[in-house]
Tab-separated table of C-alpha atoms in Angstrom:
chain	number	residue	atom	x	y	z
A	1	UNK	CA	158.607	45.508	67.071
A	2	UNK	CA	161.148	45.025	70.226
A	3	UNK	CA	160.091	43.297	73.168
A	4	UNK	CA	162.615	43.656	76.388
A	5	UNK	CA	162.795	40.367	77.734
A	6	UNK	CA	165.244	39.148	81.173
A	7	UNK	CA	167.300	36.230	81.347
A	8	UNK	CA	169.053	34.638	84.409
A	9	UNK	CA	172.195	33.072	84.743
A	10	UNK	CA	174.183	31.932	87.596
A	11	UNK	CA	177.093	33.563	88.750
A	12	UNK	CA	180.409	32.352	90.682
A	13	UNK	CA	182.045	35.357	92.048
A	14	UNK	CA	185.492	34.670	94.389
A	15	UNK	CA	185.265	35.255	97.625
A	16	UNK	CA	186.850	39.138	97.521
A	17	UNK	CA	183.825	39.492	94.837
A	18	UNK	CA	181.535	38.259	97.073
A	19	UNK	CA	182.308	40.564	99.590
A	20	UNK	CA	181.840	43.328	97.337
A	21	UNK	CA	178.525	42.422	96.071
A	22	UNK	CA	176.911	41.715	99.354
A	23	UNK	CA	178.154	45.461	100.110
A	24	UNK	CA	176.760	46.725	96.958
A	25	UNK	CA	173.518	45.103	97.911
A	26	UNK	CA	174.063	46.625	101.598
A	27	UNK	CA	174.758	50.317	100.098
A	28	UNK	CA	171.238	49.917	97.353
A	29	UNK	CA	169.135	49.233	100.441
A	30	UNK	CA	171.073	52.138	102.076
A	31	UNK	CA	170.429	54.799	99.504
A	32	UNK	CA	166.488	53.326	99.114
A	33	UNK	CA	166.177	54.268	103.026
A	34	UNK	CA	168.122	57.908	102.922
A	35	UNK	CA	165.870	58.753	99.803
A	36	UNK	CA	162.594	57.259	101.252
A	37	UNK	CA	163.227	58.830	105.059
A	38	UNK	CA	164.455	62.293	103.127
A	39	UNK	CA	160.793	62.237	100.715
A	40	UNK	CA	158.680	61.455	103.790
A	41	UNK	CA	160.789	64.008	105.696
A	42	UNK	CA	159.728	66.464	102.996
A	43	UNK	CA	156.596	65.541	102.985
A	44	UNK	CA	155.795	66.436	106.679
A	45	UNK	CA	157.022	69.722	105.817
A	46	UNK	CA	155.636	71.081	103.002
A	47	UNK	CA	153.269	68.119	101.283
A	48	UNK	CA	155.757	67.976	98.478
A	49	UNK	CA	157.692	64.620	97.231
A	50	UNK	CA	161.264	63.636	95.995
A	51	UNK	CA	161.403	62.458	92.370
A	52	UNK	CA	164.377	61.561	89.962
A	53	UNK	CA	165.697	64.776	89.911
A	54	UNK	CA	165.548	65.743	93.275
A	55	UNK	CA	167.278	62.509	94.402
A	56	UNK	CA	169.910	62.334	92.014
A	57	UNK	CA	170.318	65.587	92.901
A	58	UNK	CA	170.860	64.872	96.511
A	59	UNK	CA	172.956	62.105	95.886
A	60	UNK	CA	175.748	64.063	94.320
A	61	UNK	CA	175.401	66.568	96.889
A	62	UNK	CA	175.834	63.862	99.799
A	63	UNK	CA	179.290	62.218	98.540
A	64	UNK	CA	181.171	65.517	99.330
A	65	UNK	CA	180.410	64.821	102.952
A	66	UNK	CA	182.709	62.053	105.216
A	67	UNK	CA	179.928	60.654	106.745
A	68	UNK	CA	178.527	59.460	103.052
A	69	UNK	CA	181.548	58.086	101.655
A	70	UNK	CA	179.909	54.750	101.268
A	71	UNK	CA	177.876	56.421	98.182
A	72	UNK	CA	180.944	57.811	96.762
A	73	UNK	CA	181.986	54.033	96.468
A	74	UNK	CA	179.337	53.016	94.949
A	75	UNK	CA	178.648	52.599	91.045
A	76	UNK	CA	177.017	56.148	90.647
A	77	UNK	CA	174.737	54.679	87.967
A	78	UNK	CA	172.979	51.858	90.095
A	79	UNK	CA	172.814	54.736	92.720
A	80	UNK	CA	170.634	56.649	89.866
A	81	UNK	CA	169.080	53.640	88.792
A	82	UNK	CA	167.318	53.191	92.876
A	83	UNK	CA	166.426	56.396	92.463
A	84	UNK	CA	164.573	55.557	89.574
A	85	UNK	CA	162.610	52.772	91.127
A	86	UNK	CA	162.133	55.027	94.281
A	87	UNK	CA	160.280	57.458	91.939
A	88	UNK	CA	158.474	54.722	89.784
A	89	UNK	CA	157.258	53.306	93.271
A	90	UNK	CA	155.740	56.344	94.384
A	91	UNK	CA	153.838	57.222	91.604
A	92	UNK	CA	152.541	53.864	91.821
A	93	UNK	CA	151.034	54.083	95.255
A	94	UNK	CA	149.154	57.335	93.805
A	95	UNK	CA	148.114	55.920	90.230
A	96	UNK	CA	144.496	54.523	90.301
A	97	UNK	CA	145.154	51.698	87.852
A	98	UNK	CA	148.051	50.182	90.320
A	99	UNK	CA	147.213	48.559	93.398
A	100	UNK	CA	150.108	49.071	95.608
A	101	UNK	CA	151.494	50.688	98.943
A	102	UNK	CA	153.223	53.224	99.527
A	103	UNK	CA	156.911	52.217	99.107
A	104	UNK	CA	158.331	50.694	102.831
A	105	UNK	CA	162.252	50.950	104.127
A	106	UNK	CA	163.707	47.917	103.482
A	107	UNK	CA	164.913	45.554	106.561
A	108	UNK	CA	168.452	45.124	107.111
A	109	UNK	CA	170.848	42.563	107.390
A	110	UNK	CA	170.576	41.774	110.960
A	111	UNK	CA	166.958	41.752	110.779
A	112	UNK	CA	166.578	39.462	108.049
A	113	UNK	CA	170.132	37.263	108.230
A	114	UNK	CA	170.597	36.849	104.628
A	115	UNK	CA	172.246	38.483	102.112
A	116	UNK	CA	169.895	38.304	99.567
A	117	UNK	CA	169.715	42.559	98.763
A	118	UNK	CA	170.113	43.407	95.364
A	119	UNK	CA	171.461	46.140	93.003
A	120	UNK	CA	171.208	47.037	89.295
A	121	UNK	CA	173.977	48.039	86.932
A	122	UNK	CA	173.539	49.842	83.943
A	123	UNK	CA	175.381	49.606	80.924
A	124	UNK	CA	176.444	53.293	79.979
A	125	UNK	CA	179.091	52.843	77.173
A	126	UNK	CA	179.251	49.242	77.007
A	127	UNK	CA	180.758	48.919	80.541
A	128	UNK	CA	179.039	46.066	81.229
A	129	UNK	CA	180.557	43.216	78.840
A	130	UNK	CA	181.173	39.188	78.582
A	131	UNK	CA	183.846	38.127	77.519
A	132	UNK	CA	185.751	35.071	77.944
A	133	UNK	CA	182.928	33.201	80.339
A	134	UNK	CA	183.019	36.198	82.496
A	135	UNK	CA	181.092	39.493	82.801
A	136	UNK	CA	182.148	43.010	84.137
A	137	UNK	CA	180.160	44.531	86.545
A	138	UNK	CA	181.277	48.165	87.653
A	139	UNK	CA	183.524	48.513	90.556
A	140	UNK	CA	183.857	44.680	90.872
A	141	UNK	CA	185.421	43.449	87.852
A	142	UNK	CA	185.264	40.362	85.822
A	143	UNK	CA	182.791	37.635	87.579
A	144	UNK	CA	182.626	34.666	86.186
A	145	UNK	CA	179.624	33.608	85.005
A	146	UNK	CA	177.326	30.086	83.498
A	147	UNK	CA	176.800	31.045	79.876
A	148	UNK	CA	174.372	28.304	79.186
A	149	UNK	CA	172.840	30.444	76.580
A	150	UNK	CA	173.999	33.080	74.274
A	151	UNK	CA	173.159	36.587	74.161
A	152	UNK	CA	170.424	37.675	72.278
A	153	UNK	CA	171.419	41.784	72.031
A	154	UNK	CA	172.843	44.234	73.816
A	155	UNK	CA	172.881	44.524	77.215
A	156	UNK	CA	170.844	46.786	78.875
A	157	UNK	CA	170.925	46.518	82.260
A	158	UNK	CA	172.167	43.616	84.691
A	159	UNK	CA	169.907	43.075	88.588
A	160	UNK	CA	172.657	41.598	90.584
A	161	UNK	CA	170.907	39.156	93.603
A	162	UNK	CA	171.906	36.185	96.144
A	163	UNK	CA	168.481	33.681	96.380
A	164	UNK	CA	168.321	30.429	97.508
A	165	UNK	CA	172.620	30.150	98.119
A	166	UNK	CA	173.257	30.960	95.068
A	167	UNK	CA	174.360	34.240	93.276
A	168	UNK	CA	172.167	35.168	89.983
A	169	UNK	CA	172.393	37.603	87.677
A	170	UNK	CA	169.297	39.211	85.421
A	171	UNK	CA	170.225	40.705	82.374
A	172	UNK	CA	167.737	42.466	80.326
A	173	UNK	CA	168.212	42.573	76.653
A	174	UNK	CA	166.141	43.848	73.207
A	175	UNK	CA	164.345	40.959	71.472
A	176	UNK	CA	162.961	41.374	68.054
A	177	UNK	CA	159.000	39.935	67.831
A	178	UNK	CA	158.284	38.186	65.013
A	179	UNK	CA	156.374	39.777	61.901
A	180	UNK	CA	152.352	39.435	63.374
A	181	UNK	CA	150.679	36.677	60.860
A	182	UNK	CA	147.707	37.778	58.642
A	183	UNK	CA	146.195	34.419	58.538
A	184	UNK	CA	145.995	31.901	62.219
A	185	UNK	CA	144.827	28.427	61.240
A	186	UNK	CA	143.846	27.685	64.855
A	187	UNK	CA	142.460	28.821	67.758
A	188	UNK	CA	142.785	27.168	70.917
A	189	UNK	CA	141.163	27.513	74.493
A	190	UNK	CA	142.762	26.753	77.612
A	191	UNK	CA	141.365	26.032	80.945
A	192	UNK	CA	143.716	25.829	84.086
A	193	UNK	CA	142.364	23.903	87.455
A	194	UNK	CA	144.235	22.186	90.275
A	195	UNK	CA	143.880	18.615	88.746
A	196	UNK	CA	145.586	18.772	85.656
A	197	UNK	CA	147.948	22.235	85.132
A	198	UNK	CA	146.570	22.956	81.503
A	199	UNK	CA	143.686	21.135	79.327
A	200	UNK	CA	143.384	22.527	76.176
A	201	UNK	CA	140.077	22.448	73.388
A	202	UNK	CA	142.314	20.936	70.889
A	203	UNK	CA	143.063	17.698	73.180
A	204	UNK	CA	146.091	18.713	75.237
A	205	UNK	CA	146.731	17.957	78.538
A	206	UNK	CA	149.052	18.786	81.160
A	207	UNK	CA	148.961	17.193	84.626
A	208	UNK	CA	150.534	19.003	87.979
A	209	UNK	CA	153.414	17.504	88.744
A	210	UNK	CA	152.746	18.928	92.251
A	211	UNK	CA	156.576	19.811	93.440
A	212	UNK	CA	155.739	21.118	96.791
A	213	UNK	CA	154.562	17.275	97.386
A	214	UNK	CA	157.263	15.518	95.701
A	215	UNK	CA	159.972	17.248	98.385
A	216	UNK	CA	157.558	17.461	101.631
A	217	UNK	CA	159.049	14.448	103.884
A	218	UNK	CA	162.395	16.193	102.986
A	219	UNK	CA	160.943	19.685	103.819
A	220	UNK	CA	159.239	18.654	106.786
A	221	UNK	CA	162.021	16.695	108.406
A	222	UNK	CA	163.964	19.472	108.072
A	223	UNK	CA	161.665	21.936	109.288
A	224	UNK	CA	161.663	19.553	112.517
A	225	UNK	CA	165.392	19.955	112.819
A	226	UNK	CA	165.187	23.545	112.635
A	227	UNK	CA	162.711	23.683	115.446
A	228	UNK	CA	164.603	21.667	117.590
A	229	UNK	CA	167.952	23.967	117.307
A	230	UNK	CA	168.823	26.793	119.391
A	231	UNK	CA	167.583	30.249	117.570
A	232	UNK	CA	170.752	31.872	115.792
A	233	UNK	CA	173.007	29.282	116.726
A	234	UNK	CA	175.782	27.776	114.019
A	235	UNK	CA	173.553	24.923	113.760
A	236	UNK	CA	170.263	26.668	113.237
A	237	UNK	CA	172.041	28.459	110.584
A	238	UNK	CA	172.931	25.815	108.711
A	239	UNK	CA	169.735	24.375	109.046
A	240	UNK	CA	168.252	27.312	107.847
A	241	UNK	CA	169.941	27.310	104.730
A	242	UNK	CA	169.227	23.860	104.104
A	243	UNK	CA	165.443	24.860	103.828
A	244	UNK	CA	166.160	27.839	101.926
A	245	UNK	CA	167.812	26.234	99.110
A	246	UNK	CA	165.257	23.022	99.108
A	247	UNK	CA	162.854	25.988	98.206
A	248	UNK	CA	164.617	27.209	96.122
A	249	UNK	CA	164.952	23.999	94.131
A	250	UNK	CA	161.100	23.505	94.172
A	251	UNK	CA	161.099	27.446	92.650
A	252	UNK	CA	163.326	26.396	89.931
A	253	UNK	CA	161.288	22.926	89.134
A	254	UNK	CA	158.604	24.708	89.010
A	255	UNK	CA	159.736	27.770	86.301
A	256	UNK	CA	160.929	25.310	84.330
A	257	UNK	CA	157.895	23.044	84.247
A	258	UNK	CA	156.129	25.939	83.087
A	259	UNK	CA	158.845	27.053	80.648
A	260	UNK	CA	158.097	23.800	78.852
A	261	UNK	CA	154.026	24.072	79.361
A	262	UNK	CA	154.121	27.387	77.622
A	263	UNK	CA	156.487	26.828	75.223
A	264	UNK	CA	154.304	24.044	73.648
A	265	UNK	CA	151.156	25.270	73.724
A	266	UNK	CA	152.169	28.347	72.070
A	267	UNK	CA	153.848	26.222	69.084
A	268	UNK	CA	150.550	23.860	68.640
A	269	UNK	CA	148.383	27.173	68.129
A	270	UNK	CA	148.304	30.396	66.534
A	271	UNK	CA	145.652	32.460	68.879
A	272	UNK	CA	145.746	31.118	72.435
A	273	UNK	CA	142.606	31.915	74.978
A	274	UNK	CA	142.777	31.755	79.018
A	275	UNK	CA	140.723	32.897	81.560
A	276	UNK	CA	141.356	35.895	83.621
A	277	UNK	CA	142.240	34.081	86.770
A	278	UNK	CA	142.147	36.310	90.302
A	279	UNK	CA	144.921	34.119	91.642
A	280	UNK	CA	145.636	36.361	94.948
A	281	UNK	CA	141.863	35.425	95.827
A	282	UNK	CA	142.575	31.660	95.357
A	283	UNK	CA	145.584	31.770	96.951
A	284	UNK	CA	143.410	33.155	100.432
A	285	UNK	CA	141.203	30.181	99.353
A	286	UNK	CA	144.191	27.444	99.257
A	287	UNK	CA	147.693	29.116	98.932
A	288	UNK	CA	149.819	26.232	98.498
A	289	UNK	CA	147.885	24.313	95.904
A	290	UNK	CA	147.709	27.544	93.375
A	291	UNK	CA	151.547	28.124	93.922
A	292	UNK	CA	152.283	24.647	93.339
A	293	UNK	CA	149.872	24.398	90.444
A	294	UNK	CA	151.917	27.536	88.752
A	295	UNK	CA	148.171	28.962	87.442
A	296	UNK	CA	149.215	32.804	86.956
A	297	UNK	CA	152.758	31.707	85.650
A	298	UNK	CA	151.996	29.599	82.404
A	299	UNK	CA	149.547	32.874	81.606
A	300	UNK	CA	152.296	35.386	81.951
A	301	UNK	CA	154.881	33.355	80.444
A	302	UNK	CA	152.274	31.845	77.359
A	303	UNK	CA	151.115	35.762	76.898
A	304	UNK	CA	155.163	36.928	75.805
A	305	UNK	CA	155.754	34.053	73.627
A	306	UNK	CA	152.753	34.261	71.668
A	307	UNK	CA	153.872	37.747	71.090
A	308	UNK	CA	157.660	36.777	69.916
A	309	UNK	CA	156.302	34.092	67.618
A	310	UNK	CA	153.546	37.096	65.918
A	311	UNK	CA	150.784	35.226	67.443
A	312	UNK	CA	147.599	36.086	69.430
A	313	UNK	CA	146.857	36.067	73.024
A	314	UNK	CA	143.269	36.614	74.100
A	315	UNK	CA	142.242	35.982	78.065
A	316	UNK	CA	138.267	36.144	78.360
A	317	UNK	CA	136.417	37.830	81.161
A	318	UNK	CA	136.915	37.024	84.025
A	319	UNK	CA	133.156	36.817	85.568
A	320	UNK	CA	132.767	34.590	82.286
A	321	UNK	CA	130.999	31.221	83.251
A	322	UNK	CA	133.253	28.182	81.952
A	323	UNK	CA	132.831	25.348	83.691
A	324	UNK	CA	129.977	22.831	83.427
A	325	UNK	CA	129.034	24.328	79.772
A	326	UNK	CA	127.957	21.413	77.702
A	327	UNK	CA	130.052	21.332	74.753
A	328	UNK	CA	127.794	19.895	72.445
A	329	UNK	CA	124.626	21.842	73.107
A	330	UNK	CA	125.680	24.491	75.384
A	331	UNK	CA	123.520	23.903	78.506
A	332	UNK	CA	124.998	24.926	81.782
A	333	UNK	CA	125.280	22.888	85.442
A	334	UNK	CA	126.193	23.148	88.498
A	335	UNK	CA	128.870	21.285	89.233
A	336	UNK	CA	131.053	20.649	92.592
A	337	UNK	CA	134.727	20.156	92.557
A	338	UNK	CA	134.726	16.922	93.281
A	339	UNK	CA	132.947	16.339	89.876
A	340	UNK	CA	135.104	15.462	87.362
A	341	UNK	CA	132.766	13.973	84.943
A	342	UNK	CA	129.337	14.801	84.070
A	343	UNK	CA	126.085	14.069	81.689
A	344	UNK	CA	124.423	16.971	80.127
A	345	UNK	CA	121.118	16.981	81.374
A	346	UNK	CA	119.322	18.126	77.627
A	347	UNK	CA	121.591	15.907	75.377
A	348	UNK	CA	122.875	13.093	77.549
A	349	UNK	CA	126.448	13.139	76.602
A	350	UNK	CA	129.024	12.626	79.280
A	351	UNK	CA	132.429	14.260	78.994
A	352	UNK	CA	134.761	16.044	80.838
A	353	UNK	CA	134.340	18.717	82.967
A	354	UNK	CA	137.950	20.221	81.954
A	355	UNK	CA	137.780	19.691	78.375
A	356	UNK	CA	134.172	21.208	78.023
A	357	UNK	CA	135.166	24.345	79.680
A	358	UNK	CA	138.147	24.587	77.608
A	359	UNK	CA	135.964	24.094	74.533
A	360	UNK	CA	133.779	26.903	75.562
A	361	UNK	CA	137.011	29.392	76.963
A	362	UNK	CA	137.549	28.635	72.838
A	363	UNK	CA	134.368	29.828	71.670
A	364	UNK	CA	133.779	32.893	74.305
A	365	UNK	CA	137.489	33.974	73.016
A	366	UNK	CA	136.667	33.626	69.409
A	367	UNK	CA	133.451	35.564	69.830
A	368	UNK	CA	135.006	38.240	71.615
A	369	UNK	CA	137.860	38.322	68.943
A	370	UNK	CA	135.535	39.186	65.942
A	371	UNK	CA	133.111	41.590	68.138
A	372	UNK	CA	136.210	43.452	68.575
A	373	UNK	CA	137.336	43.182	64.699
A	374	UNK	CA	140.860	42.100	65.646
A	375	UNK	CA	140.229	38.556	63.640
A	376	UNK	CA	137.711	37.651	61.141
A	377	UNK	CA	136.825	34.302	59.494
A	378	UNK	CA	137.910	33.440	56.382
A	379	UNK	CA	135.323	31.405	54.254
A	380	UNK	CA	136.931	29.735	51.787
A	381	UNK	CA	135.659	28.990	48.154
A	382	UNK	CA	133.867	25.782	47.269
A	383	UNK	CA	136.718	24.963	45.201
A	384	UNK	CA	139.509	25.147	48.131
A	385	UNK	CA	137.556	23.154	50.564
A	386	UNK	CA	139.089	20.749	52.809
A	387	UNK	CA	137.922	17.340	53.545
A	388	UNK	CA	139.589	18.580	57.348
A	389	UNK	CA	137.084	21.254	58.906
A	390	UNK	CA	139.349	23.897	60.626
A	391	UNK	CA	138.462	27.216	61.195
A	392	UNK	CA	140.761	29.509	59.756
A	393	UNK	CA	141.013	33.475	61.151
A	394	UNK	CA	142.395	36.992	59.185
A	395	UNK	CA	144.136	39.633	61.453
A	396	UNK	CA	142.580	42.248	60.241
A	397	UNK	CA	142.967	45.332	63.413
A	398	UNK	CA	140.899	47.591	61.345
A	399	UNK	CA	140.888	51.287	61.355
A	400	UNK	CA	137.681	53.903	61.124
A	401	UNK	CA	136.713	54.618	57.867
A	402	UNK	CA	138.222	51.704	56.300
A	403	UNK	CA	136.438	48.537	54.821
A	404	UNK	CA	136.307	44.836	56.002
A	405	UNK	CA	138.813	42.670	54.003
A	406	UNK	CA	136.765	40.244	51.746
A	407	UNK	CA	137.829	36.916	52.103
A	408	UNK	CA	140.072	35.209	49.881
């Protein structure tokens, strides 16, 4: 099983590079508004859309003409490729399982004063290459680039992007998953809160290092300086950019604390089980704390790296009640945030409020698991019993018509 995976690395282009990106980013945006104002436009008059082959179509139609030169100079293959996403973005707006607009023109450059557009390149017959600490990108040549790791596969496709004052590059490549084990010697539930980052049933705990705080002085005197400049001035630009890269450091720090986060839990467990968090309704509720607290990115990140490693990721309902479960006897509070600690009101023990709900994200996940027949407990033999009670699962993923594996 293949798994297509991205992964960024920084880019140092010279300055007639440069140039050439930003106007490869400038003619993208271009050909998303042509295609977008010609779909609409053909909409009105008919109630019929533009898809894939319609615009590429077009396209090739359009570079014969003076006036649309600037496509002709253009890699014809990233011109295809925002096609592509044109289409793809379309059908989303109309698909009932996707919740998203109808696809927007995008704002230009003297709207938005950065150069932060972006293209992507495709790699039709190997064109796009590294060699020698560089990388080819068609119609701008070798650029060098920060290997910091090595390539995994092929190259697929490279997303070409300025953010934060600095030029990236996002190359997408094939990554073979791991064989999926038969046998998972743990299970492990994991409860995320604005406290501490992760707790997990088995003990662990990760607290927040809280980012957004550790640079605000910095980010607020700044944001002072800005005001106090004249709008658009050299100054205010400057200024401007300041900010824009001290968030972007703060992005960084916080991908890579929950890199780390992920990375660990995922080798301490074999079948991993979250909660179903609605993070765009906490972020109405306190955006700044969930984005600093990275809740929906240690999920996302936790969920593909239990699948290379043949693992299991399991996230329980969502409208599933966690927190103030007693561990030990399983009677439920009420509890207000501010309550950390509690004592069960039936058997008196006092414990965490964190690592109880963890504990019982475990055992709604392990229920759910063998309901489902994706796991199934192995009970082993008098003879092989440990002096160590763990509870040991059997991926079973059974089909109709077959019969349950005994256990061993």
């Amino acid at each position: 099983m293949k798994k297509t995976l991205r992964y960024n690395y920084r880019l140092n282009p010279t300055p007639e590079q440069e140039v050439k990106l930003i106007e490869f980013g400038a003619t993208a945006r271009g050909i998303w508004n042509l295609l977008l104002s010609e779909t609409m436009r053909r909409y009105d008059y008919d109630k019929t859309f533009f898809f894939y082959k319609d615009m590429a179509s077009l396209l090739k139609k359009l570079k014969s003409f003076e006036e649309f030169a600037w496509i002709k100079t253009f890699d014809s293959a990233a011109a295809q490729q925002v096609a592509r996403d044109l289409e793809a973005a379309l059908k989303n707006a109309f698909s009932k399982g996707r919740l998203q607009r109808f696809p927007k023109h995008k704002i230009s450059y003297k709207r938005k004063k950065l150069h932060n557009d972006s293209f992507r390149a495709v790699n039709n017959s190997n064109c796009i290459r590294i060699e020698n600490r560089t990388i080819s990108i068609p119609k701008v040549g070798k650029v060098p680039i920060v290997l910091h790791r090595n390539l995994v596969s092929k190259i697929k496709t490279v997303t070409i992007q300025y953010r934060h004052g600095r030029w990236e590059c996002s190359i997408t490549q094939e990554v073979e998953c791991k064989t999926a084990k038969n046998r998972l010697t743990s299970i492990t539930g994991f409860d995320i809160n604005s406290k501490q980052t992760v707790v997990g049933s088995n003990g662990f705990v990760s607290d927040n290092p809280k980012f957004l705080r550790q640079s605000k002085e910095k980010l607020t005197h700044l944001q002072r300086q800005l005001s106090r400049r004249k709008k658009g001035s050299n100054r205010w630009q400057k200024t401007k950019q300041r900010i824009n890269k001290l968030h972007g450091k703060i992005s960084r720090q916080r991908l890579n604390f929950a890199h780390q986060v992920s990375r660990q839990i995922t080798n301490e467990t074999g079948i991993l089980v979250f909660e179903d968090l609605n993070v765009k309704a906490m972020q109405q509720f306190n955006g700044s704390m969930v984005a600093d607290n990275v809740m929906g990115l240690i999920t996302q990140l936790a969920k593909y790296k239990a699948d290379l490693e043949g693992k299991l990721y399991h996230e329980i309902g969502r409208f599933e009640k966690s927190t103030g479960i007693c561990s030990e006897c399983g009677q439920r509070h009420v509890l207000s945030l501010s309550e950390r600690y509690f004592t069960c009101t039936a058997c008196a023990t006092y414990q965490s409020r964190d690592l109880s709900a963890a504990k019982s994200i475990a055992k709604t996940g392990e229920l759910d698991l063998i309901a489902a027949e994706i796991v199934a407990r192995v009970i082993p033999t008098s003879q092989h019993k440990s002096a160590i009670k763990m509870k040991v699962f059997e991926v079973s993923k059974l089909v109709e018509g077959s019969e349950k594996k005994e256990a061993a």
